[in-house]
Coordinates of C-alpha atoms in Angstrom, one line a residue:
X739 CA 16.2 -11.3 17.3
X740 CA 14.8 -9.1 14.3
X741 CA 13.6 -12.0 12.5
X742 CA 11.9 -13.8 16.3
X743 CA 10.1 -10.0 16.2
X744 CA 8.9 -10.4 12.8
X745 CA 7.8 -13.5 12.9
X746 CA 5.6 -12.1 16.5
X747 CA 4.4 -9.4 14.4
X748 CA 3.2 -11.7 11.9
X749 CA 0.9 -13.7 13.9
X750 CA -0.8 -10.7 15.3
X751 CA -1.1 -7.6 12.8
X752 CA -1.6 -10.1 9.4
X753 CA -5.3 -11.4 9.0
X754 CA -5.0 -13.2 5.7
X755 CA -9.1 -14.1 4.7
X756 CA -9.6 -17.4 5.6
X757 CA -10.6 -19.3 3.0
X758 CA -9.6 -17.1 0.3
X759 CA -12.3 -15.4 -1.7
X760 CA -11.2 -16.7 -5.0
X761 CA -9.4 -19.8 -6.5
X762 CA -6.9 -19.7 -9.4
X763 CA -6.8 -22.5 -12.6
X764 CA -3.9 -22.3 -14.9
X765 CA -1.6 -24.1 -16.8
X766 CA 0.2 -27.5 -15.2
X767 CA 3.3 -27.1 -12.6
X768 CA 6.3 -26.4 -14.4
X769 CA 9.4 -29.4 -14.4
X770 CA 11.1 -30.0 -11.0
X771 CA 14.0 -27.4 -11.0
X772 CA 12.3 -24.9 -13.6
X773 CA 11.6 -21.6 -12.5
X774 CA 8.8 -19.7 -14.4
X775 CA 9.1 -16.2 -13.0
X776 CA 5.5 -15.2 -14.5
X777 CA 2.7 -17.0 -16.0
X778 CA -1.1 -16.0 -17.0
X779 CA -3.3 -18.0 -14.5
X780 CA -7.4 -17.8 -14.6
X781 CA -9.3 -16.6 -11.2
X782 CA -12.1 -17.9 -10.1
X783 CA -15.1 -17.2 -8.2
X784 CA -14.8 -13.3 -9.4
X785 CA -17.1 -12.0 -12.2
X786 CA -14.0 -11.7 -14.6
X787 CA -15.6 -11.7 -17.8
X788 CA -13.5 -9.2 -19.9
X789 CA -10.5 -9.2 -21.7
X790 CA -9.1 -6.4 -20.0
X791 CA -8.2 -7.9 -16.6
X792 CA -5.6 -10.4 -16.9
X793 CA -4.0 -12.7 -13.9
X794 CA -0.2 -13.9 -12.9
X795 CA 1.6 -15.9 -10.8
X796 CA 4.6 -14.3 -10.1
X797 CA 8.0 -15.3 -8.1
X798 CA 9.7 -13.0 -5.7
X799 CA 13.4 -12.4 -4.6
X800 CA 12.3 -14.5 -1.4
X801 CA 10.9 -17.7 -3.4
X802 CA 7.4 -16.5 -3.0
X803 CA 4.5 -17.2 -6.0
X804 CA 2.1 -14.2 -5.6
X805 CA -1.3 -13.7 -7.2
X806 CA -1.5 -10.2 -9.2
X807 CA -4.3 -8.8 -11.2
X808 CA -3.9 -6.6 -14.1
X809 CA -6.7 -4.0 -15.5
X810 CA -6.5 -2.4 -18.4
X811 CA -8.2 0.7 -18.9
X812 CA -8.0 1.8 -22.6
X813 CA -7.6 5.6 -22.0
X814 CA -5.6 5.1 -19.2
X815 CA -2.5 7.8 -18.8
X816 CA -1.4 6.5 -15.7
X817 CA -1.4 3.0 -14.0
X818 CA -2.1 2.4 -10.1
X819 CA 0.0 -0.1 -8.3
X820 CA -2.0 -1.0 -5.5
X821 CA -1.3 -2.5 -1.6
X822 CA -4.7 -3.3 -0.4
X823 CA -5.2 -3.7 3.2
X824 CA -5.4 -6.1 5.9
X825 CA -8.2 -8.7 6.1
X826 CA -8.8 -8.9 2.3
X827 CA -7.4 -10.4 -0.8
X828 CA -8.0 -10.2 -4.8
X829 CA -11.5 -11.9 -4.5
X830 CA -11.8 -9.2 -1.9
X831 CA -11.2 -6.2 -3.6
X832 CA -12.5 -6.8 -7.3
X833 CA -15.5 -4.8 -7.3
X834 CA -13.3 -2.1 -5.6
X835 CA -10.8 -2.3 -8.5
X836 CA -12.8 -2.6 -11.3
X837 CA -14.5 0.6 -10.4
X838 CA -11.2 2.9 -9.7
X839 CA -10.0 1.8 -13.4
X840 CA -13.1 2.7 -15.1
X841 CA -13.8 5.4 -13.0
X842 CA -10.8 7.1 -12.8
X843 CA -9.4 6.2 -16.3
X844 CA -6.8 4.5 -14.9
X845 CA -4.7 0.7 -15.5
X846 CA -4.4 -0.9 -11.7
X847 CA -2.8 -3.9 -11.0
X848 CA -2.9 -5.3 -7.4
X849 CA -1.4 -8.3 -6.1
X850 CA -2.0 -10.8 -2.7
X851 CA 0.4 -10.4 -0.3
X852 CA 2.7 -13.5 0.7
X853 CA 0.1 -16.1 2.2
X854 CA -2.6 -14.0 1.0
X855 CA -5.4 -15.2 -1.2
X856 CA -3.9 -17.9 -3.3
X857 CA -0.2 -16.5 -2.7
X858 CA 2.3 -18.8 -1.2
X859 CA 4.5 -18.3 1.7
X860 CA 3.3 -16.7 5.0
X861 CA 2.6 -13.4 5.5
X862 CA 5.6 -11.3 6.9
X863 CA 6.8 -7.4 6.9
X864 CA 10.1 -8.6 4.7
X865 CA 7.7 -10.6 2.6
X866 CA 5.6 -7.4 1.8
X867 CA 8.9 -5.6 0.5
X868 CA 9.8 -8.5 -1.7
X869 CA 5.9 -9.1 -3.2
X870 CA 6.1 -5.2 -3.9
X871 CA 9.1 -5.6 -5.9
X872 CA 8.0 -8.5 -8.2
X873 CA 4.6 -6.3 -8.5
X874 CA 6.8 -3.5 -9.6
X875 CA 9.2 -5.9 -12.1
X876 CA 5.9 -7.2 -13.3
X877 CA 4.6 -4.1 -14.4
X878 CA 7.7 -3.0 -15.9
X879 CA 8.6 -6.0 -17.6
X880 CA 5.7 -8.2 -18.4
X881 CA 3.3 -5.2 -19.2
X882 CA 5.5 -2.6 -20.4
X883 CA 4.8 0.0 -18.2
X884 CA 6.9 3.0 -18.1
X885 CA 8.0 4.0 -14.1
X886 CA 7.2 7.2 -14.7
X887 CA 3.6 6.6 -15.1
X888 CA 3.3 4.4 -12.2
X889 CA 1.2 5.7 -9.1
X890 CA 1.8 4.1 -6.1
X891 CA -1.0 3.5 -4.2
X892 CA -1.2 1.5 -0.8
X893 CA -4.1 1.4 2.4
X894 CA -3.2 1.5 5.7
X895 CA -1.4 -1.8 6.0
X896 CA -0.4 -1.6 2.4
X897 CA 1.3 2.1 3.0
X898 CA 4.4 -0.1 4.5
X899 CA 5.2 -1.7 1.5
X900 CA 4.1 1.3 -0.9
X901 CA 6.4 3.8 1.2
X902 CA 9.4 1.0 1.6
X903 CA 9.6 0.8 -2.1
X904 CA 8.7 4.7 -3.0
X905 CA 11.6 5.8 -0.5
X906 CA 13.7 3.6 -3.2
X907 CA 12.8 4.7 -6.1
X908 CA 13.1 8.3 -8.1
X909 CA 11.1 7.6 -11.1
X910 CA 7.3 7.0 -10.0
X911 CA 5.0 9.4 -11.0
X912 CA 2.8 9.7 -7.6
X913 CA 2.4 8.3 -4.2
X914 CA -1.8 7.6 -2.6
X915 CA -1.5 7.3 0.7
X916 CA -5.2 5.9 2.5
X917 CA -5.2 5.3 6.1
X918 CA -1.7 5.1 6.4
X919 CA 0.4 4.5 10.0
X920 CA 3.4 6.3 11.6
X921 CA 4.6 2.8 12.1
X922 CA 3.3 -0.4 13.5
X923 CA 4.0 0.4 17.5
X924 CA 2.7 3.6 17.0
X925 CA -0.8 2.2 16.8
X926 CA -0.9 1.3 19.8
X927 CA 2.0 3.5 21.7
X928 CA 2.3 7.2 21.9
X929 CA 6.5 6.6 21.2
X930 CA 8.2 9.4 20.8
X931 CA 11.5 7.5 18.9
X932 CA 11.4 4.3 16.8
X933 CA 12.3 1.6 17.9
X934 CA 14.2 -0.9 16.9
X935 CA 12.0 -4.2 17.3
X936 CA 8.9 -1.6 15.1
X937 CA 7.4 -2.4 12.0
X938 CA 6.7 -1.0 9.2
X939 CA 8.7 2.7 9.9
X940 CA 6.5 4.9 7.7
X941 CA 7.6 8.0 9.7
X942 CA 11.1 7.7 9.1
X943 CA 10.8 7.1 5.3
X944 CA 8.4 9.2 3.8
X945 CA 10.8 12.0 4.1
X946 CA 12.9 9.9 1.7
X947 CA 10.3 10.3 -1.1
X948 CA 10.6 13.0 -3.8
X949 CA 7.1 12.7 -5.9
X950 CA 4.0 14.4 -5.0
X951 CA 2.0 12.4 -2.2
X952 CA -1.9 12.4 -1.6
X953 CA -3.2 11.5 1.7
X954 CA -6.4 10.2 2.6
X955 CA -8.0 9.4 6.2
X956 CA -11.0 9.5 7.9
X957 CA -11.2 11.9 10.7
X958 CA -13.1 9.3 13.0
X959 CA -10.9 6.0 12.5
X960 CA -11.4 3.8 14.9
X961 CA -8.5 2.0 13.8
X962 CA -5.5 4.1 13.2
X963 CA -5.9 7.9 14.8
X964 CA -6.9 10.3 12.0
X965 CA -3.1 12.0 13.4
X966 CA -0.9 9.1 11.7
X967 CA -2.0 10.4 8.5
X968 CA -1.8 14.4 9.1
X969 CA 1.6 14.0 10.9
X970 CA 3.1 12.1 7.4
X971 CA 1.3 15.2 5.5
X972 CA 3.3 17.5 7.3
X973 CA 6.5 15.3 6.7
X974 CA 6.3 14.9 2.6
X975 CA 8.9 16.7 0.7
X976 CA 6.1 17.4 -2.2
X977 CA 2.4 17.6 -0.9
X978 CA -0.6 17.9 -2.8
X979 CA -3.7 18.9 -0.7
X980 CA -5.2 16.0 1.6
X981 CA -8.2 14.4 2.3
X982 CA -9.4 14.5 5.6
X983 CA -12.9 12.9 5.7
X984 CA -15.2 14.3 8.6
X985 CA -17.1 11.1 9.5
X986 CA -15.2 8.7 7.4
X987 CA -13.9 5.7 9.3
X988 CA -11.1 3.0 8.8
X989 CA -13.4 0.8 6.1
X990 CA -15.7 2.7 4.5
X991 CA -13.8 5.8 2.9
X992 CA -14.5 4.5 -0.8
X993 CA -18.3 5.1 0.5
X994 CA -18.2 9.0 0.4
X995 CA -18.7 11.4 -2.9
X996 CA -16.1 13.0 -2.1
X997 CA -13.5 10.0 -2.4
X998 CA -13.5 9.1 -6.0
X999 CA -13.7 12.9 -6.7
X1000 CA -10.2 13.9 -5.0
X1001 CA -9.0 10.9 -6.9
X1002 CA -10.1 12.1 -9.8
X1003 CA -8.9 15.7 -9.5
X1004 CA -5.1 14.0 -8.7
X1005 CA -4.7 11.8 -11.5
X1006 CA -6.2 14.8 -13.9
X1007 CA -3.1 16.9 -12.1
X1008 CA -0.6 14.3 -12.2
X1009 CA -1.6 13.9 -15.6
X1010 CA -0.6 17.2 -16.5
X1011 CA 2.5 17.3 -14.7
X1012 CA 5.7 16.9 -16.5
X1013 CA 7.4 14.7 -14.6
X1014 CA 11.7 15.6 -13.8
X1015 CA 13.3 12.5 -12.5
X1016 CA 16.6 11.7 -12.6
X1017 CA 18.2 9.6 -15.4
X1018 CA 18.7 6.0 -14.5
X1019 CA 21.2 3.7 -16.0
X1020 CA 18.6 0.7 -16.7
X1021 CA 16.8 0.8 -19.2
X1022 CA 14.1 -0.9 -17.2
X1023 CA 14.4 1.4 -14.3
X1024 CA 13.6 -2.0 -11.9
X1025 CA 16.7 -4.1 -10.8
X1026 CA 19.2 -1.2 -9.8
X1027 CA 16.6 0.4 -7.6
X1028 CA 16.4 -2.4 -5.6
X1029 CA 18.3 -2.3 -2.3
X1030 CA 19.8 -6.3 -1.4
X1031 CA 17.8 -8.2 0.7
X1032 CA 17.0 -7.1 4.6
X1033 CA 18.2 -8.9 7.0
X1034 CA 15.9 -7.6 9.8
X1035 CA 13.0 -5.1 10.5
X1036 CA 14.9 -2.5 11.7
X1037 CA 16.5 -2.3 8.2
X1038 CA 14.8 1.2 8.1
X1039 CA 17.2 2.8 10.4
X1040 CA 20.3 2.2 8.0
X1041 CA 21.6 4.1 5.0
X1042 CA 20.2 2.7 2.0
X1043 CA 22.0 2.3 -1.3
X1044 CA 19.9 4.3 -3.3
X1045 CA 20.2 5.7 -7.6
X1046 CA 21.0 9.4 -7.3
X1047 CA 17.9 11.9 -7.5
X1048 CA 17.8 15.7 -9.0
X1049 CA 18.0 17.5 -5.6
X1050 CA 16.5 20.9 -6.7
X1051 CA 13.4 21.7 -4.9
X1052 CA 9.9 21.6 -7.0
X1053 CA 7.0 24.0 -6.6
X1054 CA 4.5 22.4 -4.1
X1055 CA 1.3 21.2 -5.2
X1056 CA -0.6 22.8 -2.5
X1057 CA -0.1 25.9 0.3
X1058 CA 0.8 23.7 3.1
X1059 CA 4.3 24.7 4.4
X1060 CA 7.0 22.6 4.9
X1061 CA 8.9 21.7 8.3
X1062 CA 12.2 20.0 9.0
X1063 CA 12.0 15.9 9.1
X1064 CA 11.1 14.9 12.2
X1065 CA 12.7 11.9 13.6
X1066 CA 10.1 11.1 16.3
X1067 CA 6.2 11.5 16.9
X1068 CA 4.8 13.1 20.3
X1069 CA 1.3 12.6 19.2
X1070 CA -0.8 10.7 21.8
X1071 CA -3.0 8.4 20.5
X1072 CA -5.5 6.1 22.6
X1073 CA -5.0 2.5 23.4
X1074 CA -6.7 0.3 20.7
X1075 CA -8.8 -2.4 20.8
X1076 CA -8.6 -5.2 18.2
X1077 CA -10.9 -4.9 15.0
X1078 CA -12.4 -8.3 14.4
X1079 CA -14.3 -7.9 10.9
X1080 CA -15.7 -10.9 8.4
X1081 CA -15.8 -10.3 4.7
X1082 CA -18.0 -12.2 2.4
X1083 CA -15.8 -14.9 0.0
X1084 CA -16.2 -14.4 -3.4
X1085 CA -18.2 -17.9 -3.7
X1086 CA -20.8 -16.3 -1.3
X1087 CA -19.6 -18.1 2.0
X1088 CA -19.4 -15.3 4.6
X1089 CA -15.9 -15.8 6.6
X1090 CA -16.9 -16.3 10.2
X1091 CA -15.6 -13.5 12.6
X1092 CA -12.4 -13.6 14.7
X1093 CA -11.8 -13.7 17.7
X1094 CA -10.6 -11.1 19.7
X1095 CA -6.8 -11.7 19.9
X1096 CA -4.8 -11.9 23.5
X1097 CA -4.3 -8.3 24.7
X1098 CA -1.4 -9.3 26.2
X1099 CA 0.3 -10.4 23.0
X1100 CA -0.5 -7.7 21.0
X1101 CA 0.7 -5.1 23.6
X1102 CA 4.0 -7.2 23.8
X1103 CA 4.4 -6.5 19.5
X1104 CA 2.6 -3.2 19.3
X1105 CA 0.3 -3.8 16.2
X1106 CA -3.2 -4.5 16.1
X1107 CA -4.2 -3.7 12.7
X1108 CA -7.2 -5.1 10.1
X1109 CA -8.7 -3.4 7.6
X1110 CA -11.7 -4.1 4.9
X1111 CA -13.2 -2.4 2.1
X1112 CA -16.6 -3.3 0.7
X1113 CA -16.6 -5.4 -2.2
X1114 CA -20.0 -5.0 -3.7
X1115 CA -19.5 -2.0 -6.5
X1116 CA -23.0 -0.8 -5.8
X1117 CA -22.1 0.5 -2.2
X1118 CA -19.7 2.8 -4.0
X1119 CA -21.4 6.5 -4.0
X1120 CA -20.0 9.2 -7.0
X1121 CA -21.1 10.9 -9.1
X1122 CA -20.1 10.2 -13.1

């Protein structure tokens, strides 16, 4: 029944940009019955013109090839993973990219989700979890990067994935949380318990996360109700002070001074924090923090195997006061309507709008979810 639900969920709350933005040349298929779990691949159709952004296809646990990007920023301290969100792709989110790294001083490397962009597969909740992991491995292993000096850092959609796999591990450095949701049915439901048949459970697993978490949201989201994110704030076991943006909305956050600033001001603090995870056996710190394979959505709602974690509490990062985990929302948010947006493709053909999708189906699931982010570098307003 879990996987008929996902596979629902995935029809209605995934908008994959259709064509893709971008196109990918590489090297030849490898031999029948040879797996190659990473290999550099060339995007196209994005201005990449330096040596310091590098692609990959990469295979995940569930026989997926995904499509990451890797930016190298050469005074980088810390390195972003990030979960973009719905209704985008690499192609997408280049400009966007290109200008947190230099920006903030920071290595990112984002990846398509499963049937995203020039990823195979289709795009599923269980899908996300998996293309996180081989992100994760990727940085690890291919690039070398130490966990502790890993930011997580997912948007609205992408905060399922980025919270699935930070409630797993002990020995990233941050957590960014932008737009995030309670959890998929939440959306669109003032539920006061989760439910089984719900998607992406953010509510029940941020509490699981020991590292400090930012939060970012736009007080007048049309999308996901500026609550979702101040109900996870009070939730965090660490919190640094939020971002609560008076007339941002669901898209256009990155639009605002005051965006890139906070960032900034985190990763200088996060910077200067000495980190105190717990030891891990692997040398790696990647495959024993991986739980096995989910059989279901509703994996949230069961113990998970987890590497033991230094219990003793740290000093908060900002005044806010802590509360007991909650196990249940009572926020009421309003019914929402469908966001139907078109993003321009990287080879300048603008994606035609969507239509709106059958109310009926989407109250039957409980998600109705897309997200953008503008793609042209120029929009982007800080200040050096």
């Amino acid at each position: 029944m879990g996987g008929v639900t996902s596979n629902m969920a995935a029809k209605l709350a995934f908008f994959p940009p259709d064509p893709p933005t971008y196109g990918v040349s590489g090297p030849p298929e490898a031999a029948e019955g040879v797996v190659v779990p990473s290999q550099k691949v060339v995007l196209t159709g994005v201005p990449i013109g330096s040596e310091e952004v590098e692609a990959r296809r990469v295979l995940t646990s569930r026989g997926n090839e995904i499509v990451v990007m890797y930016i190298r920023n050469k005074k980088a301290k810390v390195t972003f993973l990030h979960s973009h969100g719905n209704a985008a792709d690499l192609g997408v989110m280049y400009g966007l990219f290109v200008a947190l790294s230099n920006h903030l001083r920071v290595n990112l490397l984002a990846y398509d989700y499963s049937g995203y962009g020039r990823s195979s597969g289709k795009p599923s909740e269980e899908n996300t979890y998996a293309d996180i992991e081989a992100a994760y491995k990727c940085l690890v292993e291919t690039y070398g990067v130490k966990p502790e000096s890993i930011i997580l850092f997912g948007q609205s959609v992408g905060t399922g994935p980025t919270l699935d796999l930070a409630a797993r591990l002990t020995c990233v450095r941050a957590v960014i949380l932008q737009s995030p949701l309670l959890s998929g049915l939440r959306v669109m439901y003032p539920v006061k318990h989760t439910l089984w048949f719900d998607i992406y459970k953010n509510v029940d697993k941020i509490t699981r996360v020991r590292c400090p978490v930012l939060i970012i949201h736009g007080k007048k989201d049309d999308t996901i109700d500026c609550s979702h994110g101040k109900q996870l704030y009070e939730l965090c076991q660490q919190k640094y002070e939020p971002l609560w943006i008076e007339d941002g909305n669901h898209c256009d956050l990155e639009t605002y001074p005051e965006y890139l600033k906070h960032l900034e001001n985190f990763v200088k603090a996060i910077e200067m924090m000495t980190p105190d995870f717990a030891k891990t056996e692997a040398s790696t710190g990647t495959l024993e923090l991986f739980e096995k394979a989910r059989t279901s959505s509703d994996r949230s709602d069961i113990s998970r195997k987890v590497v033991s974690f230094d219990r003793r509490e740290r000093g908060r990062m900002s005044t806010g006061y802590r509360e007991r985990p909650r196990h249940s929302t009572d926020g009421r948010h309003r019914m929402r309507k469908s966001v139907d947006l078109c993003e321009n493709s990287g080879d300048g053909v603008a994606n035609k709008p969507r239509k709106s999708i059958d109310r009926f189906m989407i109250r039957a699931v409980g998600l109705c979810n897309v997200d953008c982010l503008t793609e042209d570098p120029s929009k982007l307003k800080y200040k050096n």
